[in-house]
Amino acid sequence: MSDQSLSSTPSRGNSARKRMLVDRSIDAFLVLFGLIMVLPLLMLVANAFKTPQELISWPPTLVPNNPTLDNITAVLNDTPLLLWMFNSFAFAALSTVAILATSAIAGYILGKFRYRSLNIIFLVILATAIVPFEVYMIPLYFQVQSLGLLNSLWGLLIGYLVMSFGIFLIRQNVIHSIPDELLEAARIDGAGELWIFFFIVLPLLRSALGALAVLAFFQAWTAFAWPLIVATTRDSYTIEVGLALFQTGFTVDLGKLSAASAIVLIPSVTLFVLLRKNFVEGVAGTGLKE
Amino acid sequence: MLKRRRWLFAIAAILPTLAIYFWVRILPIGEILRLSVHKWDLLSRNKPFIGLENFRELFGDHLFWEALRNTSIIAFGVLVITIPLAMIIAALIYHRTRSRFAGFYETTVFIPHVASLVPAAMAWKWIFDAKLGPLNAFLGLFGIPAQSWLFDPTLSLVAVIVLCSWQALGYAVIIYLVGLKNLPNSLFEAARLDGASGVQSFRFISMPLLKPITLYVSVVTLVSAFNVYAQVFVLASDAQGAPGRQVRVLVLDMLENAFRNYRVGYAASEAVVLLTIVLCLTAIQFTLLREKGGRS
């Protein structure tokens, strides 16, 4: 099942041994490759704990000789790093809630109710989904400005209230995993449409919504261009913007930068490792558009 | 009667989402198209219609051409590195699905894709650093002299491509893994009985069957690379973000025109060019897919 793409004929003992050898070397290669992929981040975290002398020593070390917390305390004193992280977190959490709500409702309606007007709506969403955010963020900026919401959480949120892909993902799931008969039976039993949505549809969509939640959260957490133009006061920065502007300062040294980066990286990477299954499911869903 | 009520429910339920969607997507997309044919210099009140004047000026603007050239080099550079590498890594991971380390492979390849952009870019900024960076230290072992990766115009493009490929790889691998899992088993059984080796059946069965996936991943990779910004912002900016020897990309040029030079109409025409590129790439994907469907 798992190895038909690369395996060779396992007819004799000799070739079986050879196959095992091949598998072992593939394992070794993949382990090495994986380590190289995360090496830049590991070194960044290591740098966060190095003393200034060690940071400039050749060759760079992977494990600090005299681990120090100086960089971390310095950066927490110099910058409102925790405030920026809170901004990012609040932005990502609210965006996730908004995207889940809009995607669940729209996905369900577009998946299960067949009217010509809805088909047109679906086509419009499909057509605009291709347009990258960077293309229309300038007019969106002026819309936020006209509401007086620049430099606020709500202004940030306006760019990330809906996600076309989320609507498609839920619609796809509704079509494939919720049988019409189930809904009809509930209607015959006298259930109202709202009741059906909340007590039949939503529970069946739990895993799809879980995957979408992880995607939506990371999308907002790593957003850059939009927060850069919308949140321009030191107190309203998101963590990505705060860090990017912090690193352009003259006096900032590598130790502090690495410390700040490590503080930002560790929670999001940990969250990813915990939610990997959901995340992969959601990302995989993006490739299944037919 | 009942039908009418269901219709009313459907419309009432979708209306709020639709209103939001209209306001935050369709309206600004329409607005960018409208602005691109108007002259609007933020400071002045009136926005006269000037037809294609913005585009005419754009095509004579050497900064725009530099941005377009850099962005295209980055996008295709990322494509050329990411797609073949992702296909191989995905095939190997898939082959070792039952391995004890399968989760480790998937996680480590994917982490760069979810790691926050700015800290990740900073890690690479240090790696590429001319004086302190481990890359030059490593190259020094082979007698290669230290390069100033982030200040040389060509090398800084290479640095951006490496960073973007490193981030894009995980996504492509995951999509390929899904594709590999969906391939029909029977073909591989038949190939095995005919004595095909693993590499042969990958080359002559998996790769052709994965063509639609390759097409999809290529377009997604290209489109997102054409929108590259944060990576360049961190990697190739000097102290105070001053453009010392900066890699100019489309989004950067666009934002600079809108918010530093206050030329919103002009920036809008740049956004329309970006949109056109994206639409062309998507159209190519659809055409090639349809062709394939017609033949098989």
PDB file of N, CA, C and O in Angstrom, chain A residues 2-6 23 27 34 37 47 58 105 115 121 128 134-136 141 143 162 164 221 224 228 240 247-248 250 254 272 276 279 283-284 286, chain B residues 13 18 21 23 25 32 94-96 98 105-108 110 114 116-119 125-126 131 166 171 178 185 188 198 201 216 229-230 239-240 254 259:
ATOM      1  N   SER A   2       1.877   1.231   0.851  1.00  0.00           N
ATOM      2  CA  SER A   2       2.579   2.487   1.039  1.00  0.00           C
ATOM      3  C   SER A   2       3.779   2.633   0.124  1.00  0.00           C
ATOM      4  O   SER A   2       4.240   3.727  -0.098  1.00  0.00           O
ATOM      5  N   ASP A   3       4.274   1.520  -0.401  1.00  0.00           N
ATOM      6  CA  ASP A   3       5.578   1.661  -1.044  1.00  0.00           C
ATOM      7  C   ASP A   3       5.557   1.265  -2.517  1.00  0.00           C
ATOM      8  O   ASP A   3       6.573   0.895  -3.062  1.00  0.00           O
ATOM      9  N   GLN A   4       4.390   1.363  -3.150  1.00  0.00           N
ATOM     10  CA  GLN A   4       4.379   0.891  -4.522  1.00  0.00           C
ATOM     11  C   GLN A   4       5.095   1.834  -5.460  1.00  0.00           C
ATOM     12  O   GLN A   4       5.468   1.458  -6.545  1.00  0.00           O
ATOM     13  N   SER A   5       5.338   3.063  -5.037  1.00  0.00           N
ATOM     14  CA  SER A   5       5.891   4.014  -5.996  1.00  0.00           C
ATOM     15  C   SER A   5       7.376   3.788  -6.234  1.00  0.00           C
ATOM     16  O   SER A   5       7.891   4.171  -7.256  1.00  0.00           O
ATOM     17  N   LEU A   6       8.065   3.209  -5.298  1.00  0.00           N
ATOM     18  CA  LEU A   6       9.508   3.145  -5.453  1.00  0.00           C
ATOM     19  C   LEU A   6      10.099   1.753  -5.236  1.00  0.00           C
ATOM     20  O   LEU A   6      11.248   1.508  -5.557  1.00  0.00           O
ATOM     21  N   ASP A  23      16.062   1.305   1.805  1.00  0.00           N
ATOM     22  CA  ASP A  23      15.152   1.995   2.720  1.00  0.00           C
ATOM     23  C   ASP A  23      15.903   2.715   3.818  1.00  0.00           C
ATOM     24  O   ASP A  23      15.578   3.850   4.178  1.00  0.00           O
ATOM     25  N   ASP A  27      15.929   6.654   4.636  1.00  0.00           N
ATOM     26  CA  ASP A  27      15.657   7.198   5.973  1.00  0.00           C
ATOM     27  C   ASP A  27      16.743   8.169   6.399  1.00  0.00           C
ATOM     28  O   ASP A  27      16.460   9.275   6.865  1.00  0.00           O
ATOM     29  N   GLY A  34      15.631  16.786   6.734  1.00  0.00           N
ATOM     30  CA  GLY A  34      14.745  17.444   7.698  1.00  0.00           C
ATOM     31  C   GLY A  34      15.527  18.321   8.658  1.00  0.00           C
ATOM     32  O   GLY A  34      15.125  19.436   8.967  1.00  0.00           O
ATOM     33  N   MET A  37      16.552  21.442   7.019  1.00  0.00           N
ATOM     34  CA  MET A  37      15.429  22.368   6.872  1.00  0.00           C
ATOM     35  C   MET A  37      15.202  23.192   8.143  1.00  0.00           C
ATOM     36  O   MET A  37      14.860  24.367   8.076  1.00  0.00           O
ATOM     37  N   ASN A  47      21.322  31.285  18.953  1.00  0.00           N
ATOM     38  CA  ASN A  47      21.915  32.623  19.027  1.00  0.00           C
ATOM     39  C   ASN A  47      21.282  33.469  20.116  1.00  0.00           C
ATOM     40  O   ASN A  47      21.926  34.339  20.685  1.00  0.00           O
ATOM     41  N   TRP A  58      34.156  32.527  15.209  1.00  0.00           N
ATOM     42  CA  TRP A  58      34.145  31.592  14.082  1.00  0.00           C
ATOM     43  C   TRP A  58      34.658  30.264  14.539  1.00  0.00           C
ATOM     44  O   TRP A  58      35.628  30.226  15.286  1.00  0.00           O
ATOM     45  N   ILE A 105     -21.428  29.204   7.304  1.00  0.00           N
ATOM     46  CA  ILE A 105     -22.762  29.555   6.804  1.00  0.00           C
ATOM     47  C   ILE A 105     -22.786  29.562   5.273  1.00  0.00           C
ATOM     48  O   ILE A 105     -23.595  28.881   4.638  1.00  0.00           O
ATOM     49  N   TYR A 115     -30.281  27.180  -5.958  1.00  0.00           N
ATOM     50  CA  TYR A 115     -31.066  28.199  -6.647  1.00  0.00           C
ATOM     51  C   TYR A 115     -30.137  28.911  -7.608  1.00  0.00           C
ATOM     52  O   TYR A 115     -28.931  28.981  -7.369  1.00  0.00           O
ATOM     53  N   ILE A 121     -23.802  33.756  -7.124  1.00  0.00           N
ATOM     54  CA  ILE A 121     -22.958  34.177  -5.999  1.00  0.00           C
ATOM     55  C   ILE A 121     -21.692  33.316  -5.938  1.00  0.00           C
ATOM     56  O   ILE A 121     -20.583  33.823  -5.803  1.00  0.00           O
ATOM     57  N   THR A 128     -13.362  35.916  -7.860  1.00  0.00           N
ATOM     58  CA  THR A 128     -12.558  36.883  -7.111  1.00  0.00           C
ATOM     59  C   THR A 128     -11.521  36.196  -6.219  1.00  0.00           C
ATOM     60  O   THR A 128     -10.598  36.846  -5.741  1.00  0.00           O
ATOM     61  N   GLU A 134      -2.622  41.364  -2.148  1.00  0.00           N
ATOM     62  CA  GLU A 134      -1.741  42.511  -2.407  1.00  0.00           C
ATOM     63  C   GLU A 134      -2.298  43.421  -3.503  1.00  0.00           C
ATOM     64  O   GLU A 134      -1.982  44.601  -3.534  1.00  0.00           O
ATOM     65  N   VAL A 135      -3.123  42.852  -4.387  1.00  0.00           N
ATOM     66  CA  VAL A 135      -3.635  43.645  -5.499  1.00  0.00           C
ATOM     67  C   VAL A 135      -4.628  44.699  -5.015  1.00  0.00           C
ATOM     68  O   VAL A 135      -4.605  45.837  -5.466  1.00  0.00           O
ATOM     69  N   TYR A 136      -5.499  44.340  -4.065  1.00  0.00           N
ATOM     70  CA  TYR A 136      -6.557  45.292  -3.695  1.00  0.00           C
ATOM     71  C   TYR A 136      -6.386  45.855  -2.290  1.00  0.00           C
ATOM     72  O   TYR A 136      -7.293  46.463  -1.753  1.00  0.00           O
ATOM     73  N   TYR A 141      -7.285  49.769   2.260  1.00  0.00           N
ATOM     74  CA  TYR A 141      -6.686  50.657   3.252  1.00  0.00           C
ATOM     75  C   TYR A 141      -7.501  51.943   3.382  1.00  0.00           C
ATOM     76  O   TYR A 141      -7.779  52.406   4.483  1.00  0.00           O
ATOM     77  N   GLN A 143     -10.632  52.333   2.648  1.00  0.00           N
ATOM     78  CA  GLN A 143     -11.926  52.028   3.283  1.00  0.00           C
ATOM     79  C   GLN A 143     -11.780  52.006   4.806  1.00  0.00           C
ATOM     80  O   GLN A 143     -12.610  52.531   5.530  1.00  0.00           O
ATOM     81  N   VAL A 162     -13.058  37.362   5.789  1.00  0.00           N
ATOM     82  CA  VAL A 162     -13.535  36.230   4.990  1.00  0.00           C
ATOM     83  C   VAL A 162     -12.361  35.589   4.274  1.00  0.00           C
ATOM     84  O   VAL A 162     -11.303  36.188   4.118  1.00  0.00           O
ATOM     85  N   SER A 164     -11.969  33.126   0.843  1.00  0.00           N
ATOM     86  CA  SER A 164     -12.673  32.412  -0.228  1.00  0.00           C
ATOM     87  C   SER A 164     -12.420  30.919  -0.145  1.00  0.00           C
ATOM     88  O   SER A 164     -13.335  30.110  -0.267  1.00  0.00           O
ATOM     89  N   TRP A 221      -1.656  35.278  11.688  1.00  0.00           N
ATOM     90  CA  TRP A 221      -0.481  35.384  12.550  1.00  0.00           C
ATOM     91  C   TRP A 221       0.758  35.760  11.749  1.00  0.00           C
ATOM     92  O   TRP A 221       1.629  36.494  12.218  1.00  0.00           O
ATOM     93  N   PHE A 224       1.783  40.105   6.794  1.00  0.00           N
ATOM     94  CA  PHE A 224       2.836  41.119   6.873  1.00  0.00           C
ATOM     95  C   PHE A 224       2.470  42.438   6.188  1.00  0.00           C
ATOM     96  O   PHE A 224       2.434  43.484   6.836  1.00  0.00           O
ATOM     97  N   LEU A 228       1.484  46.037   8.020  1.00  0.00           N
ATOM     98  CA  LEU A 228       2.521  47.058   7.847  1.00  0.00           C
ATOM     99  C   LEU A 228       1.921  48.397   7.445  1.00  0.00           C
ATOM    100  O   LEU A 228       2.382  49.447   7.891  1.00  0.00           O
ATOM    101  N   GLU A 240       4.959  40.564  13.687  1.00  0.00           N
ATOM    102  CA  GLU A 240       5.779  40.497  12.471  1.00  0.00           C
ATOM    103  C   GLU A 240       6.287  41.884  12.084  1.00  0.00           C
ATOM    104  O   GLU A 240       7.455  42.068  11.771  1.00  0.00           O
ATOM    105  N   GLN A 247      14.326  45.372  13.543  1.00  0.00           N
ATOM    106  CA  GLN A 247      15.612  44.907  13.020  1.00  0.00           C
ATOM    107  C   GLN A 247      16.274  45.925  12.105  1.00  0.00           C
ATOM    108  O   GLN A 247      17.436  45.779  11.771  1.00  0.00           O
ATOM    109  N   THR A 248      15.545  46.962  11.681  1.00  0.00           N
ATOM    110  CA  THR A 248      16.178  47.943  10.809  1.00  0.00           C
ATOM    111  C   THR A 248      16.881  49.032  11.613  1.00  0.00           C
ATOM    112  O   THR A 248      17.540  49.888  11.051  1.00  0.00           O
ATOM    113  N   PHE A 250      19.559  51.022  13.976  1.00  0.00           N
ATOM    114  CA  PHE A 250      21.017  51.027  13.904  1.00  0.00           C
ATOM    115  C   PHE A 250      21.656  50.237  15.030  1.00  0.00           C
ATOM    116  O   PHE A 250      22.607  49.498  14.849  1.00  0.00           O
ATOM    117  N   LEU A 254      22.800  41.445  17.041  1.00  0.00           N
ATOM    118  CA  LEU A 254      22.325  40.138  16.623  1.00  0.00           C
ATOM    119  C   LEU A 254      21.699  39.348  17.768  1.00  0.00           C
ATOM    120  O   LEU A 254      20.679  38.681  17.592  1.00  0.00           O
ATOM    121  N   PHE A 272       2.079  24.584  15.886  1.00  0.00           N
ATOM    122  CA  PHE A 272       2.019  23.822  14.640  1.00  0.00           C
ATOM    123  C   PHE A 272       2.283  22.342  14.878  1.00  0.00           C
ATOM    124  O   PHE A 272       1.572  21.482  14.368  1.00  0.00           O
ATOM    125  N   ARG A 276      -0.427  19.611  13.839  1.00  0.00           N
ATOM    126  CA  ARG A 276       0.066  19.273  12.505  1.00  0.00           C
ATOM    127  C   ARG A 276      -0.981  18.554  11.663  1.00  0.00           C
ATOM    128  O   ARG A 276      -1.208  18.891  10.504  1.00  0.00           O
ATOM    129  N   PHE A 279      -3.543  20.860  10.335  1.00  0.00           N
ATOM    130  CA  PHE A 279      -2.959  21.781   9.375  1.00  0.00           C
ATOM    131  C   PHE A 279      -2.767  21.103   8.026  1.00  0.00           C
ATOM    132  O   PHE A 279      -3.173  21.621   6.992  1.00  0.00           O
ATOM    133  N   VAL A 283      -4.330  22.179   4.452  1.00  0.00           N
ATOM    134  CA  VAL A 283      -3.504  22.512   3.297  1.00  0.00           C
ATOM    135  C   VAL A 283      -3.759  21.531   2.168  1.00  0.00           C
ATOM    136  O   VAL A 283      -3.877  21.904   1.004  1.00  0.00           O
ATOM    137  N   ALA A 284      -3.868  20.250   2.528  1.00  0.00           N
ATOM    138  CA  ALA A 284      -4.130  19.232   1.512  1.00  0.00           C
ATOM    139  C   ALA A 284      -5.446  19.546   0.811  1.00  0.00           C
ATOM    140  O   ALA A 284      -5.578  19.353  -0.392  1.00  0.00           O
ATOM    141  N   THR A 286      -6.549  22.336  -0.010  1.00  0.00           N
ATOM    142  CA  THR A 286      -6.392  23.362  -1.036  1.00  0.00           C
ATOM    143  C   THR A 286      -6.054  22.745  -2.378  1.00  0.00           C
ATOM    144  O   THR A 286      -6.339  23.312  -3.409  1.00  0.00           O
TER     145      THR A 286
ATOM    146  N   ALA B  13     -29.666  33.837   5.382  1.00  0.00           N
ATOM    147  CA  ALA B  13     -28.490  33.320   6.073  1.00  0.00           C
ATOM    148  C   ALA B  13     -27.204  33.743   5.383  1.00  0.00           C
ATOM    149  O   ALA B  13     -26.200  34.030   6.029  1.00  0.00           O
ATOM    150  N   LEU B  18     -22.327  37.657   2.550  1.00  0.00           N
ATOM    151  CA  LEU B  18     -22.245  38.243   1.220  1.00  0.00           C
ATOM    152  C   LEU B  18     -21.944  39.735   1.301  1.00  0.00           C
ATOM    153  O   LEU B  18     -21.120  40.254   0.533  1.00  0.00           O
ATOM    154  N   TYR B  21     -18.369  40.089   2.227  1.00  0.00           N
ATOM    155  CA  TYR B  21     -17.543  39.698   1.091  1.00  0.00           C
ATOM    156  C   TYR B  21     -17.529  40.809   0.039  1.00  0.00           C
ATOM    157  O   TYR B  21     -16.483  41.142  -0.518  1.00  0.00           O
ATOM    158  N   TRP B  23     -17.999  43.964   0.546  1.00  0.00           N
ATOM    159  CA  TRP B  23     -17.346  45.170   1.037  1.00  0.00           C
ATOM    160  C   TRP B  23     -15.825  45.029   1.138  1.00  0.00           C
ATOM    161  O   TRP B  23     -15.090  45.980   0.903  1.00  0.00           O
ATOM    162  N   ARG B  25     -13.916  42.558  -0.471  1.00  0.00           N
ATOM    163  CA  ARG B  25     -13.254  41.949  -1.622  1.00  0.00           C
ATOM    164  C   ARG B  25     -13.666  42.612  -2.938  1.00  0.00           C
ATOM    165  O   ARG B  25     -12.848  43.190  -3.632  1.00  0.00           O
ATOM    166  N   ILE B  32      -9.688  49.229  -7.401  1.00  0.00           N
ATOM    167  CA  ILE B  32      -8.316  49.247  -7.918  1.00  0.00           C
ATOM    168  C   ILE B  32      -8.341  49.402  -9.443  1.00  0.00           C
ATOM    169  O   ILE B  32      -7.516  50.104 -10.019  1.00  0.00           O
ATOM    170  N   TYR B  94       6.787   9.428   0.953  1.00  0.00           N
ATOM    171  CA  TYR B  94       5.670   8.522   0.699  1.00  0.00           C
ATOM    172  C   TYR B  94       6.155   7.073   0.731  1.00  0.00           C
ATOM    173  O   TYR B  94       5.506   6.196   1.312  1.00  0.00           O
ATOM    174  N   HIS B  95       7.305   6.860   0.125  1.00  0.00           N
ATOM    175  CA  HIS B  95       7.888   5.524   0.121  1.00  0.00           C
ATOM    176  C   HIS B  95       8.138   5.026   1.541  1.00  0.00           C
ATOM    177  O   HIS B  95       8.030   3.835   1.819  1.00  0.00           O
ATOM    178  N   ARG B  96       8.456   5.932   2.443  1.00  0.00           N
ATOM    179  CA  ARG B  96       8.762   5.552   3.821  1.00  0.00           C
ATOM    180  C   ARG B  96       7.607   5.886   4.761  1.00  0.00           C
ATOM    181  O   ARG B  96       7.840   6.198   5.935  1.00  0.00           O
ATOM    182  N   ARG B  98       5.633   4.106   6.267  1.00  0.00           N
ATOM    183  CA  ARG B  98       5.549   3.240   7.445  1.00  0.00           C
ATOM    184  C   ARG B  98       6.740   3.387   8.393  1.00  0.00           C
ATOM    185  O   ARG B  98       6.796   2.757   9.424  1.00  0.00           O
ATOM    186  N   TYR B 105       9.668  13.538   9.301  1.00  0.00           N
ATOM    187  CA  TYR B 105       9.952  14.068   7.955  1.00  0.00           C
ATOM    188  C   TYR B 105       8.944  15.151   7.588  1.00  0.00           C
ATOM    189  O   TYR B 105       9.306  16.240   7.153  1.00  0.00           O
ATOM    190  N   GLU B 106       7.660  14.802   7.752  1.00  0.00           N
ATOM    191  CA  GLU B 106       6.610  15.733   7.367  1.00  0.00           C
ATOM    192  C   GLU B 106       6.725  17.037   8.158  1.00  0.00           C
ATOM    193  O   GLU B 106       6.645  18.120   7.597  1.00  0.00           O
ATOM    194  N   THR B 107       6.940  16.897   9.465  1.00  0.00           N
ATOM    195  CA  THR B 107       6.998  18.078  10.321  1.00  0.00           C
ATOM    196  C   THR B 107       8.167  18.985   9.954  1.00  0.00           C
ATOM    197  O   THR B 107       8.002  20.190   9.776  1.00  0.00           O
ATOM    198  N   THR B 108       9.360  18.405   9.826  1.00  0.00           N
ATOM    199  CA  THR B 108      10.533  19.250   9.599  1.00  0.00           C
ATOM    200  C   THR B 108      10.473  19.934   8.234  1.00  0.00           C
ATOM    201  O   THR B 108      10.892  21.072   8.101  1.00  0.00           O
ATOM    202  N   PHE B 110       7.827  20.826   6.768  1.00  0.00           N
ATOM    203  CA  PHE B 110       6.730  21.795   6.743  1.00  0.00           C
ATOM    204  C   PHE B 110       6.945  22.990   7.668  1.00  0.00           C
ATOM    205  O   PHE B 110       6.349  24.042   7.460  1.00  0.00           O
ATOM    206  N   VAL B 114       5.315  27.315   8.025  1.00  0.00           N
ATOM    207  CA  VAL B 114       4.430  27.938   9.019  1.00  0.00           C
ATOM    208  C   VAL B 114       5.161  28.896   9.944  1.00  0.00           C
ATOM    209  O   VAL B 114       4.519  29.699  10.617  1.00  0.00           O
ATOM    210  N   SER B 116       6.831  32.026  11.391  1.00  0.00           N
ATOM    211  CA  SER B 116       6.561  33.417  11.058  1.00  0.00           C
ATOM    212  C   SER B 116       7.615  33.919  10.084  1.00  0.00           C
ATOM    213  O   SER B 116       8.799  33.614  10.212  1.00  0.00           O
ATOM    214  N   LEU B 117       7.159  34.691   9.108  1.00  0.00           N
ATOM    215  CA  LEU B 117       8.043  35.128   8.026  1.00  0.00           C
ATOM    216  C   LEU B 117       9.250  35.909   8.514  1.00  0.00           C
ATOM    217  O   LEU B 117      10.373  35.667   8.100  1.00  0.00           O
ATOM    218  N   VAL B 118       9.001  36.862   9.399  1.00  0.00           N
ATOM    219  CA  VAL B 118      10.065  37.787   9.754  1.00  0.00           C
ATOM    220  C   VAL B 118      11.184  37.106  10.559  1.00  0.00           C
ATOM    221  O   VAL B 118      12.354  37.234  10.208  1.00  0.00           O
ATOM    222  N   PRO B 119      10.853  36.350  11.620  1.00  0.00           N
ATOM    223  CA  PRO B 119      11.937  35.650  12.319  1.00  0.00           C
ATOM    224  C   PRO B 119      12.697  34.700  11.401  1.00  0.00           C
ATOM    225  O   PRO B 119      13.927  34.628  11.464  1.00  0.00           O
ATOM    226  N   LYS B 125      19.030  35.994   7.239  1.00  0.00           N
ATOM    227  CA  LYS B 125      19.838  37.202   7.124  1.00  0.00           C
ATOM    228  C   LYS B 125      21.185  36.992   7.833  1.00  0.00           C
ATOM    229  O   LYS B 125      22.232  37.403   7.348  1.00  0.00           O
ATOM    230  N   TRP B 126      21.121  36.319   8.974  1.00  0.00           N
ATOM    231  CA  TRP B 126      22.349  36.033   9.706  1.00  0.00           C
ATOM    232  C   TRP B 126      23.207  35.014   8.946  1.00  0.00           C
ATOM    233  O   TRP B 126      24.418  35.155   8.849  1.00  0.00           O
ATOM    234  N   LYS B 131      30.093  38.973   7.261  1.00  0.00           N
ATOM    235  CA  LYS B 131      31.174  38.832   8.233  1.00  0.00           C
ATOM    236  C   LYS B 131      30.938  37.697   9.218  1.00  0.00           C
ATOM    237  O   LYS B 131      31.837  36.920   9.521  1.00  0.00           O
ATOM    238  N   TRP B 166      12.930  27.737   0.421  1.00  0.00           N
ATOM    239  CA  TRP B 166      12.941  27.035   1.704  1.00  0.00           C
ATOM    240  C   TRP B 166      11.539  27.080   2.334  1.00  0.00           C
ATOM    241  O   TRP B 166      11.068  26.100   2.896  1.00  0.00           O
ATOM    242  N   TYR B 171       4.911  23.297   1.503  1.00  0.00           N
ATOM    243  CA  TYR B 171       3.572  23.286   0.925  1.00  0.00           C
ATOM    244  C   TYR B 171       3.515  22.345  -0.279  1.00  0.00           C
ATOM    245  O   TYR B 171       2.619  21.501  -0.386  1.00  0.00           O
ATOM    246  N   VAL B 178      -0.441  14.244  -1.034  1.00  0.00           N
ATOM    247  CA  VAL B 178      -1.862  13.961  -1.264  1.00  0.00           C
ATOM    248  C   VAL B 178      -2.035  13.323  -2.638  1.00  0.00           C
ATOM    249  O   VAL B 178      -2.749  12.324  -2.794  1.00  0.00           O
ATOM    250  N   ASN B 185      -3.426   2.008  -7.154  1.00  0.00           N
ATOM    251  CA  ASN B 185      -2.445   0.975  -6.811  1.00  0.00           C
ATOM    252  C   ASN B 185      -2.166   0.004  -7.945  1.00  0.00           C
ATOM    253  O   ASN B 185      -1.048  -0.454  -8.131  1.00  0.00           O
ATOM    254  N   PHE B 188       0.810   0.209 -10.267  1.00  0.00           N
ATOM    255  CA  PHE B 188       2.135  -0.081  -9.717  1.00  0.00           C
ATOM    256  C   PHE B 188       2.340  -1.579  -9.553  1.00  0.00           C
ATOM    257  O   PHE B 188       3.428  -2.096  -9.757  1.00  0.00           O
ATOM    258  N   GLY B 198      11.815   0.553  -8.842  1.00  0.00           N
ATOM    259  CA  GLY B 198      11.114   1.639  -8.158  1.00  0.00           C
ATOM    260  C   GLY B 198      11.296   2.954  -8.870  1.00  0.00           C
ATOM    261  O   GLY B 198      10.338   3.696  -9.087  1.00  0.00           O
ATOM    262  N   SER B 201       9.257   3.026 -12.103  1.00  0.00           N
ATOM    263  CA  SER B 201       7.811   3.242 -11.995  1.00  0.00           C
ATOM    264  C   SER B 201       7.511   4.658 -11.504  1.00  0.00           C
ATOM    265  O   SER B 201       6.477   5.215 -11.842  1.00  0.00           O
ATOM    266  N   TYR B 216      -0.739  22.481 -10.735  1.00  0.00           N
ATOM    267  CA  TYR B 216      -1.377  23.245  -9.665  1.00  0.00           C
ATOM    268  C   TYR B 216      -0.338  23.852  -8.733  1.00  0.00           C
ATOM    269  O   TYR B 216      -0.349  25.051  -8.459  1.00  0.00           O
ATOM    270  N   TYR B 229       7.196  39.908  -0.583  1.00  0.00           N
ATOM    271  CA  TYR B 229       7.429  41.228  -0.006  1.00  0.00           C
ATOM    272  C   TYR B 229       8.175  41.145   1.329  1.00  0.00           C
ATOM    273  O   TYR B 229       9.273  41.674   1.459  1.00  0.00           O
ATOM    274  N   ALA B 230       7.569  40.439   2.299  1.00  0.00           N
ATOM    275  CA  ALA B 230       8.166  40.411   3.640  1.00  0.00           C
ATOM    276  C   ALA B 230       9.609  39.921   3.598  1.00  0.00           C
ATOM    277  O   ALA B 230      10.489  40.491   4.248  1.00  0.00           O
ATOM    278  N   ALA B 239      19.935  49.454   7.342  1.00  0.00           N
ATOM    279  CA  ALA B 239      19.522  50.122   8.565  1.00  0.00           C
ATOM    280  C   ALA B 239      18.456  51.153   8.228  1.00  0.00           C
ATOM    281  O   ALA B 239      18.523  51.801   7.187  1.00  0.00           O
ATOM    282  N   GLN B 240      17.468  51.287   9.068  1.00  0.00           N
ATOM    283  CA  GLN B 240      16.353  52.216   8.895  1.00  0.00           C
ATOM    284  C   GLN B 240      15.562  51.927   7.635  1.00  0.00           C
ATOM    285  O   GLN B 240      14.844  52.783   7.152  1.00  0.00           O
ATOM    286  N   MET B 254       5.018  49.150  -5.462  1.00  0.00           N
ATOM    287  CA  MET B 254       3.629  49.598  -5.422  1.00  0.00           C
ATOM    288  C   MET B 254       3.343  50.360  -4.116  1.00  0.00           C
ATOM    289  O   MET B 254       2.796  51.462  -4.135  1.00  0.00           O
ATOM    290  N   PHE B 259       2.344  55.094  -0.758  1.00  0.00           N
ATOM    291  CA  PHE B 259       2.433  55.667   0.579  1.00  0.00           C
ATOM    292  C   PHE B 259       3.666  56.529   0.817  1.00  0.00           C
ATOM    293  O   PHE B 259       3.730  57.249   1.792  1.00  0.00           O
TER     294      PHE B 259
END
